[in-house]
CSV table of C-alpha atoms in Angstrom, one decimal:
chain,number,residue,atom,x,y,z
P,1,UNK,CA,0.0,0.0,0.0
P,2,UNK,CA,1.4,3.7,-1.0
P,3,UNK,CA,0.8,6.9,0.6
P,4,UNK,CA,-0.4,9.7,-1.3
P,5,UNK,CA,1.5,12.5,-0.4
P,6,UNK,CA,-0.2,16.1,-0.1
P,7,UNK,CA,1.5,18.9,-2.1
P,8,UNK,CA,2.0,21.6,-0.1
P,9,UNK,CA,0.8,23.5,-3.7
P,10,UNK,CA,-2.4,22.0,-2.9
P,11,UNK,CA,-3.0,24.3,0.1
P,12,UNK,CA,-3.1,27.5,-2.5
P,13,UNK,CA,-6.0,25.9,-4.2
P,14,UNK,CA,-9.1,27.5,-3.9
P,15,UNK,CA,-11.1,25.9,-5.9
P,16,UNK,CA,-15.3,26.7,-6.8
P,17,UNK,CA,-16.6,30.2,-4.9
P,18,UNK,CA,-18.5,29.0,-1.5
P,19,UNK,CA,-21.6,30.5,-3.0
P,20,UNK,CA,-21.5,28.4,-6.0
P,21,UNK,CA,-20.5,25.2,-3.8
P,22,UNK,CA,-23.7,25.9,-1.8
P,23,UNK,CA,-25.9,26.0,-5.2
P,24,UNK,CA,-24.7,22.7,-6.1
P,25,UNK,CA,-25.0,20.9,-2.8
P,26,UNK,CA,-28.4,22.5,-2.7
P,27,UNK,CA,-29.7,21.6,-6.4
P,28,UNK,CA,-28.2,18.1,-5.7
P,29,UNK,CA,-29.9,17.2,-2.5
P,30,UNK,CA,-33.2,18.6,-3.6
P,31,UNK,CA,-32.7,15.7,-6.8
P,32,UNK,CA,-32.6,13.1,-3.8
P,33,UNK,CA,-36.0,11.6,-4.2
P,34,UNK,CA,-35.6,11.5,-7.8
P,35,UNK,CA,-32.0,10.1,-8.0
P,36,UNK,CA,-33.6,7.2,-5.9
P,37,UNK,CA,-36.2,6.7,-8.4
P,38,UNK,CA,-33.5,6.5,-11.0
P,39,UNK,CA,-31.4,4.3,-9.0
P,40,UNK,CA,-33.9,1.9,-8.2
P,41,UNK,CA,-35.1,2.0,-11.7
P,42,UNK,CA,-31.8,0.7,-13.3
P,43,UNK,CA,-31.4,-1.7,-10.4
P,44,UNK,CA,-34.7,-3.4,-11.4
P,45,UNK,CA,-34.3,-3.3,-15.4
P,46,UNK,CA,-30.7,-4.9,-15.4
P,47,UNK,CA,-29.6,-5.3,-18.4
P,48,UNK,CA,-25.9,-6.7,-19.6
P,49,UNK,CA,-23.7,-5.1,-21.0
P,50,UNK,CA,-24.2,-3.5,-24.5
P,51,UNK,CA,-28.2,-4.5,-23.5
P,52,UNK,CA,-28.5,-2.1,-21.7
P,53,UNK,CA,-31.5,-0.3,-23.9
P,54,UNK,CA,-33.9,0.2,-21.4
P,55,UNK,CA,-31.7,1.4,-18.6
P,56,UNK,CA,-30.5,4.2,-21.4
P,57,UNK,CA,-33.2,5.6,-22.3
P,58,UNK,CA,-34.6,5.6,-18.6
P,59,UNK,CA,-31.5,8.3,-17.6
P,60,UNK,CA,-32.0,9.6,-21.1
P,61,UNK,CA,-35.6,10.5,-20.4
P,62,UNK,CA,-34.4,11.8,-16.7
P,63,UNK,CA,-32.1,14.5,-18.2
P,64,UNK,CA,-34.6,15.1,-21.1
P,65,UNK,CA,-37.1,15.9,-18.9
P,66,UNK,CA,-34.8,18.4,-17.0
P,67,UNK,CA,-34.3,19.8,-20.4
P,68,UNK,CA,-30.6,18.7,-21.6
P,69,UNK,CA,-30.8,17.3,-25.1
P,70,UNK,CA,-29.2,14.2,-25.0
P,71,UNK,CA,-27.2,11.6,-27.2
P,72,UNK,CA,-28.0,8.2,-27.5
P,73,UNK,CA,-25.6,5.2,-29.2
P,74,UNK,CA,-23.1,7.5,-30.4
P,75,UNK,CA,-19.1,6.1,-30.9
P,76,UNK,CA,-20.6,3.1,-32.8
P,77,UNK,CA,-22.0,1.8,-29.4
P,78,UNK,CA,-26.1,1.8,-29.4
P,79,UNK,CA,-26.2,2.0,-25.4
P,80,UNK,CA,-23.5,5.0,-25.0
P,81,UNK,CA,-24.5,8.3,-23.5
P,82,UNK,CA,-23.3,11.5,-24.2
P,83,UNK,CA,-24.7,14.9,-22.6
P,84,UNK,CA,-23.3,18.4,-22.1
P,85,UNK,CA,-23.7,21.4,-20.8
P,86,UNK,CA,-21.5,24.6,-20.8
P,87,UNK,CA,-19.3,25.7,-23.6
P,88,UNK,CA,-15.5,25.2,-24.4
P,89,UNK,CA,-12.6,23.8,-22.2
P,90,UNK,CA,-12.0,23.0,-19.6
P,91,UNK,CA,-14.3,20.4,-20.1
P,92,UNK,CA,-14.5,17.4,-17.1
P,93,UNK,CA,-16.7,14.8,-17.7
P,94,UNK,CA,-18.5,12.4,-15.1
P,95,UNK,CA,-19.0,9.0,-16.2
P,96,UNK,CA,-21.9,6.6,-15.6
P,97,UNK,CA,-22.4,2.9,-15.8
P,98,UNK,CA,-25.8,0.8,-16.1
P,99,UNK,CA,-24.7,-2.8,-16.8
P,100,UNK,CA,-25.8,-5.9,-14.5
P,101,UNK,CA,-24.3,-9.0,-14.7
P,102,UNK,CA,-26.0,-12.1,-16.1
P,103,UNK,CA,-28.4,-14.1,-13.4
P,104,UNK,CA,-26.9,-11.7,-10.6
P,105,UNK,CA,-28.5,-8.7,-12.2
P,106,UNK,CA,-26.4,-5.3,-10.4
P,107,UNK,CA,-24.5,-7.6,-7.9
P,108,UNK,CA,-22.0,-4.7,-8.5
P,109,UNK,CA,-24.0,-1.6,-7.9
P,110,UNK,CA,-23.5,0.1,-10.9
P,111,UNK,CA,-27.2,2.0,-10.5
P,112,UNK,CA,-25.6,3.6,-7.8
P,113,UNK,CA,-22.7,5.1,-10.3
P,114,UNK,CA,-25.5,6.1,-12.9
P,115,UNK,CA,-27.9,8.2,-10.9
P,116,UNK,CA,-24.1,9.7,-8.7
P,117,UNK,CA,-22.8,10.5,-12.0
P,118,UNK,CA,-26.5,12.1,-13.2
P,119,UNK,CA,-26.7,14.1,-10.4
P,120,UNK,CA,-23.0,15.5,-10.0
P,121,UNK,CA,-23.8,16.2,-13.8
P,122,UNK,CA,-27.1,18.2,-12.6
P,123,UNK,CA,-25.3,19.9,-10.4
P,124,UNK,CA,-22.7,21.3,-12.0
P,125,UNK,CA,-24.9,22.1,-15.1
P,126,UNK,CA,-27.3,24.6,-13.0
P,127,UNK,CA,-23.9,26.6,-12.1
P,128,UNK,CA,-21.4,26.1,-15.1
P,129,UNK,CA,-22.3,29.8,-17.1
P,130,UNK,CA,-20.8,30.8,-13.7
P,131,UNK,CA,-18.3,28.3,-13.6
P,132,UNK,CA,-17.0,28.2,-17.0
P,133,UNK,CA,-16.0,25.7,-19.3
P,134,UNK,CA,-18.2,22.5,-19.6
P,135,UNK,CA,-19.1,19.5,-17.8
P,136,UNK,CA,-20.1,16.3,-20.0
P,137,UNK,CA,-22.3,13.0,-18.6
P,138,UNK,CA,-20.8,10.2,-20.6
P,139,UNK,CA,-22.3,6.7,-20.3
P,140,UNK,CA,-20.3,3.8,-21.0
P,141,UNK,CA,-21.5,0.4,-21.5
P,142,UNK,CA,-20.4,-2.9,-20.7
P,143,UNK,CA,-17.9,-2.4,-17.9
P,144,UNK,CA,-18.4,-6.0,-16.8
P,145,UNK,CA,-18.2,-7.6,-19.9
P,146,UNK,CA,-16.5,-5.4,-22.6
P,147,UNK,CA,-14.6,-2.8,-22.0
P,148,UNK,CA,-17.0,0.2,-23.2
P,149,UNK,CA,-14.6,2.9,-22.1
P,150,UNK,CA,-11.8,1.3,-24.0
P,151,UNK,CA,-14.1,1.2,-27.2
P,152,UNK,CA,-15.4,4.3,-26.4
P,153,UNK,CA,-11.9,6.1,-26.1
P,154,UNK,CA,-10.9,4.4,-29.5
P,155,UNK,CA,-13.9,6.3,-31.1
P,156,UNK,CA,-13.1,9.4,-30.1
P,157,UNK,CA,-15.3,10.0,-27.3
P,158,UNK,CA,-13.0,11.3,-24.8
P,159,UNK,CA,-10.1,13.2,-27.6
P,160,UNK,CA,-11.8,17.3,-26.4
P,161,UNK,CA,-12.0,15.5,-22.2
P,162,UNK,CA,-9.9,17.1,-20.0
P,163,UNK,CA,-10.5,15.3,-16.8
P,164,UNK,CA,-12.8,12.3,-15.9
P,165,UNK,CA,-14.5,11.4,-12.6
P,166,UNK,CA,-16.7,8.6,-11.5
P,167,UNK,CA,-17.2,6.8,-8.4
P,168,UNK,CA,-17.9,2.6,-7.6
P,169,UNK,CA,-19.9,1.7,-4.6
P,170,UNK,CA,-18.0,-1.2,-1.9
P,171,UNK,CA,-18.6,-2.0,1.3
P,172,UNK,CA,-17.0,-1.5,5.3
P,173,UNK,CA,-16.6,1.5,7.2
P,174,UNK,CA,-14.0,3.6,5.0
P,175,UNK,CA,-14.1,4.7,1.6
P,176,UNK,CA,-10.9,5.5,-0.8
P,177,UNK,CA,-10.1,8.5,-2.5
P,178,UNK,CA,-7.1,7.3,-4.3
P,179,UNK,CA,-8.2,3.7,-5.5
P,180,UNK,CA,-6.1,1.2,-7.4
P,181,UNK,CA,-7.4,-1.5,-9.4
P,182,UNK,CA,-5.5,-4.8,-11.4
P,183,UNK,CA,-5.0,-4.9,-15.1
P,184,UNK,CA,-7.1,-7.4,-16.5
P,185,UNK,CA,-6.7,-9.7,-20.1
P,186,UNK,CA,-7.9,-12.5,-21.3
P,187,UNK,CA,-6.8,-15.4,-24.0
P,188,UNK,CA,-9.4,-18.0,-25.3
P,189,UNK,CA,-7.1,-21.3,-26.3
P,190,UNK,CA,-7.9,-23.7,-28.6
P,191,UNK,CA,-5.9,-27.4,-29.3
P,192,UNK,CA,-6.1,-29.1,-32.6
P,193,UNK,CA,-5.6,-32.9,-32.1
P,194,UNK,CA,-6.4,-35.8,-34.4
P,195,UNK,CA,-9.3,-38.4,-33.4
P,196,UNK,CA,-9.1,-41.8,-33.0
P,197,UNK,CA,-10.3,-44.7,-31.3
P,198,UNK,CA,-9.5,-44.7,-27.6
P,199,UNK,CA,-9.1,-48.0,-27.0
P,200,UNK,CA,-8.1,-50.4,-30.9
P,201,UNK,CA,-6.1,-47.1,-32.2
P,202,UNK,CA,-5.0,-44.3,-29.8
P,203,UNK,CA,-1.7,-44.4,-31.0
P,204,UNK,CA,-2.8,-42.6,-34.2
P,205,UNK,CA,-4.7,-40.0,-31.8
P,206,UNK,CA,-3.1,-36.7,-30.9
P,207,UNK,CA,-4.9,-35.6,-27.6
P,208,UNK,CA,-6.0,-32.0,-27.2
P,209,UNK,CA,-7.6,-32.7,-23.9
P,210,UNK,CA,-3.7,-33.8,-22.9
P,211,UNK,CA,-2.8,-30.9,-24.3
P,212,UNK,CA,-4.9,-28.4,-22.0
P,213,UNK,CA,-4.4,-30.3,-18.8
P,214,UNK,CA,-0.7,-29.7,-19.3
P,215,UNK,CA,-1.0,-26.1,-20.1
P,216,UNK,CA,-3.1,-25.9,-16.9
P,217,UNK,CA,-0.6,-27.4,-14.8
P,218,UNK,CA,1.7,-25.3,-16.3
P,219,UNK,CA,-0.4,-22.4,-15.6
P,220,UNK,CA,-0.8,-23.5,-12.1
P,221,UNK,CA,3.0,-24.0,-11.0
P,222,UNK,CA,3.6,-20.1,-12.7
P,223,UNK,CA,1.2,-19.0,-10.1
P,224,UNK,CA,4.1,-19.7,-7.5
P,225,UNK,CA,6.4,-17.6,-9.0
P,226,UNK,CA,4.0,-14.5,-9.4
P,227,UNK,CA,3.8,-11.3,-7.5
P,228,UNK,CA,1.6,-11.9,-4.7
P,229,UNK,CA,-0.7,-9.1,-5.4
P,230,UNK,CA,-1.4,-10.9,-9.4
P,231,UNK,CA,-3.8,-13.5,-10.4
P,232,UNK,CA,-3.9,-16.1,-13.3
P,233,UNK,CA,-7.4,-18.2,-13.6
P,234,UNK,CA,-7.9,-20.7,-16.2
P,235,UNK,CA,-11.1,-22.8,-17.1
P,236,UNK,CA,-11.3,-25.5,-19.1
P,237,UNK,CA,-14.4,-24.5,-21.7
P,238,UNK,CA,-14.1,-28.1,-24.0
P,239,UNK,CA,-12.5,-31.5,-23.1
P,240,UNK,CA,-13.9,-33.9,-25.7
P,241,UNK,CA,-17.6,-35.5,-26.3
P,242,UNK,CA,-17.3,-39.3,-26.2
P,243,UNK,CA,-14.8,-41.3,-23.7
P,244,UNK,CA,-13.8,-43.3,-26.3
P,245,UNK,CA,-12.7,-41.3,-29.0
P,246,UNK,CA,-8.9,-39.7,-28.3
P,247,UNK,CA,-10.3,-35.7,-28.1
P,248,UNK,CA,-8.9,-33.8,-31.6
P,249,UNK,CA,-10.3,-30.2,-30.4
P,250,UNK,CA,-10.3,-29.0,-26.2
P,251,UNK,CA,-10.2,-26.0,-25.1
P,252,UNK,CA,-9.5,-23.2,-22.3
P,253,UNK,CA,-9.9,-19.5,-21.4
P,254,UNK,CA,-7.2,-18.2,-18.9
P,255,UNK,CA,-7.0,-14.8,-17.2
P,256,UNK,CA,-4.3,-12.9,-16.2
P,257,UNK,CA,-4.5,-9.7,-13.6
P,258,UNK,CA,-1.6,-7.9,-12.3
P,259,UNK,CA,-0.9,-4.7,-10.5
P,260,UNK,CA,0.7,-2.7,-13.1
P,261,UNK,CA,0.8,-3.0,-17.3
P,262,UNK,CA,4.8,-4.3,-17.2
P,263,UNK,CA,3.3,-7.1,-15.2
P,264,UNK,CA,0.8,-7.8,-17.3
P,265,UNK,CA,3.0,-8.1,-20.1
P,266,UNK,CA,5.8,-10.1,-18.6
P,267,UNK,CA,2.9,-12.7,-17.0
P,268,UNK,CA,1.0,-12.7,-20.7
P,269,UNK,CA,4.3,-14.0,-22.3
P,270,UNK,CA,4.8,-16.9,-19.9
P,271,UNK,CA,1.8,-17.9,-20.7
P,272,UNK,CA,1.6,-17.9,-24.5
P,273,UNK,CA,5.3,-19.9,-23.5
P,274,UNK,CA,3.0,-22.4,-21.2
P,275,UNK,CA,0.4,-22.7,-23.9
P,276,UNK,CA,2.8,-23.3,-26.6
P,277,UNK,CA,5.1,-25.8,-24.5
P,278,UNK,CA,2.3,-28.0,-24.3
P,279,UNK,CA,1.2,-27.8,-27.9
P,280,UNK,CA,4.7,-29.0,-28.6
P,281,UNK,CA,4.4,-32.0,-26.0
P,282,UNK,CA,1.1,-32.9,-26.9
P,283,UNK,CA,1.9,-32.9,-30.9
P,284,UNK,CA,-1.1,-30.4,-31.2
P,285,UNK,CA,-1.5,-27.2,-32.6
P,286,UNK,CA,-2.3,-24.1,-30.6
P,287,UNK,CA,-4.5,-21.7,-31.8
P,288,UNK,CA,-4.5,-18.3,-29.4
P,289,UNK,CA,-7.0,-15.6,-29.3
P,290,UNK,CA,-5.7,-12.8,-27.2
P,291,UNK,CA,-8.2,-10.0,-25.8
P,292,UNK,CA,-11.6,-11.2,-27.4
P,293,UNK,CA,-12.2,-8.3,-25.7
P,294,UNK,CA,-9.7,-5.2,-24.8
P,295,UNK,CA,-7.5,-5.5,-21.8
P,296,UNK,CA,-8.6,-3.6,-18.9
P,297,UNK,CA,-5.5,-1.3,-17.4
P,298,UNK,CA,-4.5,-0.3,-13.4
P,299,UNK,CA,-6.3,2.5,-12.9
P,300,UNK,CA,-3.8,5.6,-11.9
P,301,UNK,CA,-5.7,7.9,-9.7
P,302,UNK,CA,-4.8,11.7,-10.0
P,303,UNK,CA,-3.6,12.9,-6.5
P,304,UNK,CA,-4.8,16.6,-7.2
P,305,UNK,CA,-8.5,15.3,-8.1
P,306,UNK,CA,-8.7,12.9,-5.4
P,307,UNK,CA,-7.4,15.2,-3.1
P,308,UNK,CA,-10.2,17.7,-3.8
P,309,UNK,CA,-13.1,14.8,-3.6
P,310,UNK,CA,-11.5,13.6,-0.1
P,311,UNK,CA,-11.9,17.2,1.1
P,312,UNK,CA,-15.7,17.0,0.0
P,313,UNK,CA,-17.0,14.0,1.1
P,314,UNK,CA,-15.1,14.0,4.2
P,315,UNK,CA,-17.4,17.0,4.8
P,316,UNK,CA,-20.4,14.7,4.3
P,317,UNK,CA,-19.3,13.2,6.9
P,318,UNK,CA,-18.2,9.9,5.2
P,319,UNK,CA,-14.4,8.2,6.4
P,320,UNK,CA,-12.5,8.4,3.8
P,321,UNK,CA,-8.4,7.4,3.0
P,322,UNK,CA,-6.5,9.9,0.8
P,323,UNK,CA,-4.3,5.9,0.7
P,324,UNK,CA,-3.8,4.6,-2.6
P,325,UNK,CA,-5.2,1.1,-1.9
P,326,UNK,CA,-6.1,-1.7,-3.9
P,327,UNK,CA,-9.4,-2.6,-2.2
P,328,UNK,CA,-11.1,-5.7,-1.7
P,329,UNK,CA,-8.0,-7.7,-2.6
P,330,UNK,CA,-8.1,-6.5,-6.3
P,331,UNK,CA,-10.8,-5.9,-9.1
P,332,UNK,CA,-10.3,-4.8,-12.3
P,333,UNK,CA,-12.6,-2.0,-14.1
P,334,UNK,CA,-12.5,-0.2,-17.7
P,335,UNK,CA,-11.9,3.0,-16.0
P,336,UNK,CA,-8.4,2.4,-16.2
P,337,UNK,CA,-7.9,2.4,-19.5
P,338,UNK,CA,-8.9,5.8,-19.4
P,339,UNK,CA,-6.9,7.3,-16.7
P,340,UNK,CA,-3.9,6.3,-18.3
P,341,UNK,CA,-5.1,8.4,-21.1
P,342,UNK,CA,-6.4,11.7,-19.1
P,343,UNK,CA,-6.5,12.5,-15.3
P,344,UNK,CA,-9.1,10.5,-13.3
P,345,UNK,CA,-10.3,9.7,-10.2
P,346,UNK,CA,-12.6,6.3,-8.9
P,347,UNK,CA,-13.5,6.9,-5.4
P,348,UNK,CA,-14.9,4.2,-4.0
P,349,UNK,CA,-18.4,4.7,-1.7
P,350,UNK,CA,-19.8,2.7,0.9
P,351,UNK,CA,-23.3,1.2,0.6
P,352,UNK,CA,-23.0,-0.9,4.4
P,353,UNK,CA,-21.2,-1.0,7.0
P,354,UNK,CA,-20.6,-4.5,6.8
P,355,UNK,CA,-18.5,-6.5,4.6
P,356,UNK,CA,-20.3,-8.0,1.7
P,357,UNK,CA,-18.7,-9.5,-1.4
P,358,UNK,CA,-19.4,-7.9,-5.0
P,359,UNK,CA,-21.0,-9.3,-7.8
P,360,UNK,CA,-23.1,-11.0,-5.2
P,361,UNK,CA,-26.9,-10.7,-4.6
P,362,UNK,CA,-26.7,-9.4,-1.0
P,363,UNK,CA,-24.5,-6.6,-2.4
P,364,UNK,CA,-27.2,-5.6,-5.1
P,365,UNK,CA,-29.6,-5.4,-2.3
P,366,UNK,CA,-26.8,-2.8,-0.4
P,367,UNK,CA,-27.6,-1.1,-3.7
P,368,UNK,CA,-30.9,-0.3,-3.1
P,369,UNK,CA,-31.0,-0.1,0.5
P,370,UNK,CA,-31.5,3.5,2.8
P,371,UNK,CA,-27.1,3.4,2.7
P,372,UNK,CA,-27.4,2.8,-1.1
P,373,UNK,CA,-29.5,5.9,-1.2
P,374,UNK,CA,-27.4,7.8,0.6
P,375,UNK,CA,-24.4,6.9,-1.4
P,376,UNK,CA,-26.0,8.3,-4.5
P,377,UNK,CA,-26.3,11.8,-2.9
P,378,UNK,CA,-23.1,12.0,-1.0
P,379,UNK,CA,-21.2,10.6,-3.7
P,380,UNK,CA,-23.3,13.0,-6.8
P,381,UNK,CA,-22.2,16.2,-4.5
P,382,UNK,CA,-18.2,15.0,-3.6
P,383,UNK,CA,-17.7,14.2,-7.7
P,384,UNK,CA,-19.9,17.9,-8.4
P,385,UNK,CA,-17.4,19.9,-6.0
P,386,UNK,CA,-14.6,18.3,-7.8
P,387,UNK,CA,-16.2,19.3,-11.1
P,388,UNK,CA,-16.6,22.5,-10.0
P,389,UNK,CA,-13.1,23.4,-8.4
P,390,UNK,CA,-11.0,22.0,-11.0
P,391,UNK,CA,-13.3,24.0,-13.8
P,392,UNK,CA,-13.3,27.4,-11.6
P,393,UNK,CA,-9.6,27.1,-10.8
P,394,UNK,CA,-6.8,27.4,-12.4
P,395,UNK,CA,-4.5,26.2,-9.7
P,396,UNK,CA,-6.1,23.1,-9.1
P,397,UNK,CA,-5.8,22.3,-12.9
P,398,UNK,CA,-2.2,23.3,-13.5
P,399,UNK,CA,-1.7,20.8,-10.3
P,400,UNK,CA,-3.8,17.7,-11.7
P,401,UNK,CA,-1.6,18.3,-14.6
P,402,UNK,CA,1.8,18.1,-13.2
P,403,UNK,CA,0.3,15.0,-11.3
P,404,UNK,CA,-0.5,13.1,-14.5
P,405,UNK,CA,2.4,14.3,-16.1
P,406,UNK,CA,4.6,12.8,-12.9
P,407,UNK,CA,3.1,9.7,-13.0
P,408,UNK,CA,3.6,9.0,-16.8
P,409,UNK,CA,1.6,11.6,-18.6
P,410,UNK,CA,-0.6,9.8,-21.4
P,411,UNK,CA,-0.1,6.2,-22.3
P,412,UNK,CA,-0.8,4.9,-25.6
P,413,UNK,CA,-3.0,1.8,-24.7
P,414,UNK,CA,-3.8,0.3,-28.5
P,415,UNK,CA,0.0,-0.1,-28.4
P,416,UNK,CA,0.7,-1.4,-25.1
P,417,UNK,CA,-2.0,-4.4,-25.7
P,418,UNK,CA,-0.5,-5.7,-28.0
P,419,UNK,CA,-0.8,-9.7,-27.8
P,420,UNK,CA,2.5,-11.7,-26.9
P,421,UNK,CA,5.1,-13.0,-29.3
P,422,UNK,CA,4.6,-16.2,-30.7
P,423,UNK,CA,7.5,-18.3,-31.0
């Protein structure tokens, strides 16, 4: 775990006028009983991701109805978001997800980021003439299951964004400011054997199923020789249909997380090594797909943003770590991607006090509950005072630069994922 350490700079920072910070909070918490409706209305549609149809148009029709035009399937994505109000740079967006997972439905909460991120974006919208610049609501699909920010960012969507926010709900009796996530890829495998009778010919036989059992016990023994906070799974997704007929096609999908994208890349090549090892022991070929989907990156949280949200949710009342942590043990999220592109944030908020699991049932129910509520309003105003200061302030956004810039300035992700070398 890393300490985040205050710049004294950060002290100068003024950030939005008091008056204006009132006006938010204000418009905000008088959105409470509506924001509930919204939040309880995605929670009950849950849709997967790029399903989400229903659970669009619901927040679109919110913010219609509020009178901001809105967007609908732009980027090449039918269930993206975009709205905006305000005019020019410095433009911050807030981001909202609305996908549930399949027979779990939002076991991760994410109705709880859709109606934060539509009300921070309401509340910075009633006060950005005064403000300056712009503030955009960008939904992105299929964080569970796809990657929408990554697709998204390919498009173009976030090329005139100058900062990003968004929060994710968890559980216990602290919150983090600075969160830290693991990177995230994936490779479907595929052995090519040759059939034959099990039992009068398996001599002629070349065994795929042999082929991924070896390349999971070679998967397994790397796990020793990992750093401890990295992961590798593996399934096995086809093993053969008939006992005795040698199996000519099997098949896996493995996953690989790690804390940071050199790991990633190191841990991806031992594997395609594994995978190709056991092709060559097996007398098998090895057919690879890397990243059916894009590769979700660490997020790197901006210490100047996350400094600012700490200071306003802390005055919600909320405990909160200005710690970078990797909570929970380690998940992975899209929003990485991004903030190796532009400077973000992902706060984490707590929906219990109590410890329950994501992607579980009982933590969907968190999502709804009086705490879930709550959430949803403390978290819409900390991410709106963040919006606010770093657009009225010129301190603040000189500071969030230096800060990205100190930590690696912008990455360029299409290149980094690229799959391993085949040997």
């Amino acid at each position: 775990m890393d300490t985040v350490e205050k710049d004294p700079s950060i002290t100068a920072i003024l950030g939005a006028p008091e008056p204006i910070a009132r006006n938010i909070t204000s418009t905000v918490e008088s959105l409470s009983t509506d924001l509930r409706e919204l939040s309880h209305g995605i929670h009950s549609i849950a849709e997967v991701g790029f399903e989400e149809r229903l659970s669009v148009a619901f927040a679109a029709e919110f913010l219609r109805y509020r009178g901001f035009p809105v967007q609908v399937g732009r980027y090449g994505l039918r269930t993206s978001l975009r709205a905006e109000a305000g005019s020019g740079s410095p433009k911050v967006a807030v981001l909202a997800e609305y996908d549930a997972l399949p027979g779990v439905g939002h076991g991760c909460g994410h109705n709880v980021i859709c109606a934060a991120a539509v009300g921070a974006f309401l509340g910075v919208a009633g006060q950005v003439e005064e403000l300056g610049g712009s503030v955009v609501l960008l939904g992105t699909p299929a964080e569970e299951n796809g990657n929408g920010k990554e697709l998204l960012a390919r498009a173009g969507a976030f090329d005139d964004i100058d900062a990003a926010v968004m929060l994710h709900p968890f559980t216990g009796e602290y919150e983090v400011a600075s969160f830290a996530s693991l990177a995230v890829r994936d490779v479907e495998v595929t052995y090519h054997g040759v059939a034959a009778h099990a039992s009068s010919a398996p001599h002629m036989g070349r065994n795929a199923l042999d082929a991924v059992v070896i390349a999971y016990q070679g998967i397994a023994a790397l796990r020793q020789h990992i750093p401890a906070t990295d992961r590798l799974h593996c399934l096995i997704t086809e093993g053969g249909s008939a006992v005795n007929v040698v199996p000519h096609v099997a098949g896996a999908v493995v996953e690989i997380r790690s804390l940071d994208p050199d790991g990633l890349i190191d841990i991806s090549q031992k594997v395609q090594d594994i995978l190709e090892g056991a092709a060559l022991m097996t007398g098998t070929r090895l057919e690879t797909n890397w990243d059916p989907f894009p590769a979700y990156l660490p997020v790197r949280s901006n210490q100047a943003l996350a400094t600012r949200y700490h200071a306003h949710i802390s005055a919600r009342g909320r405990a909160i770590t200005l710690e970078t942590e990797l909570v929970g043990g380690g998940w992975s999220t899209d929003m990485g991607n991004l903030s190796l592109r532009i400077p973000s944030i992902h706060p984490t908020v707590s929906i219990s006090s109590g410890t329950t699991p994501m992607h579980t049932a009982e933590f969907g129910q968190h999502a709804i509950s009086p705490a879930g509520d709550a959430a949803v309003v403390d978290g819409a105003v900390g991410l709106a005072l963040t919006i606010a200061d770093y657009l009225a302030d010129a301190r603040l956004r000189e500071q969030v630069k230096l800060d990205f810039e100190a930590d690696g300035g912008p990455v360029d992700v299409q290149q980094l994922l690229t799959p391993p070398t085949k040997k």
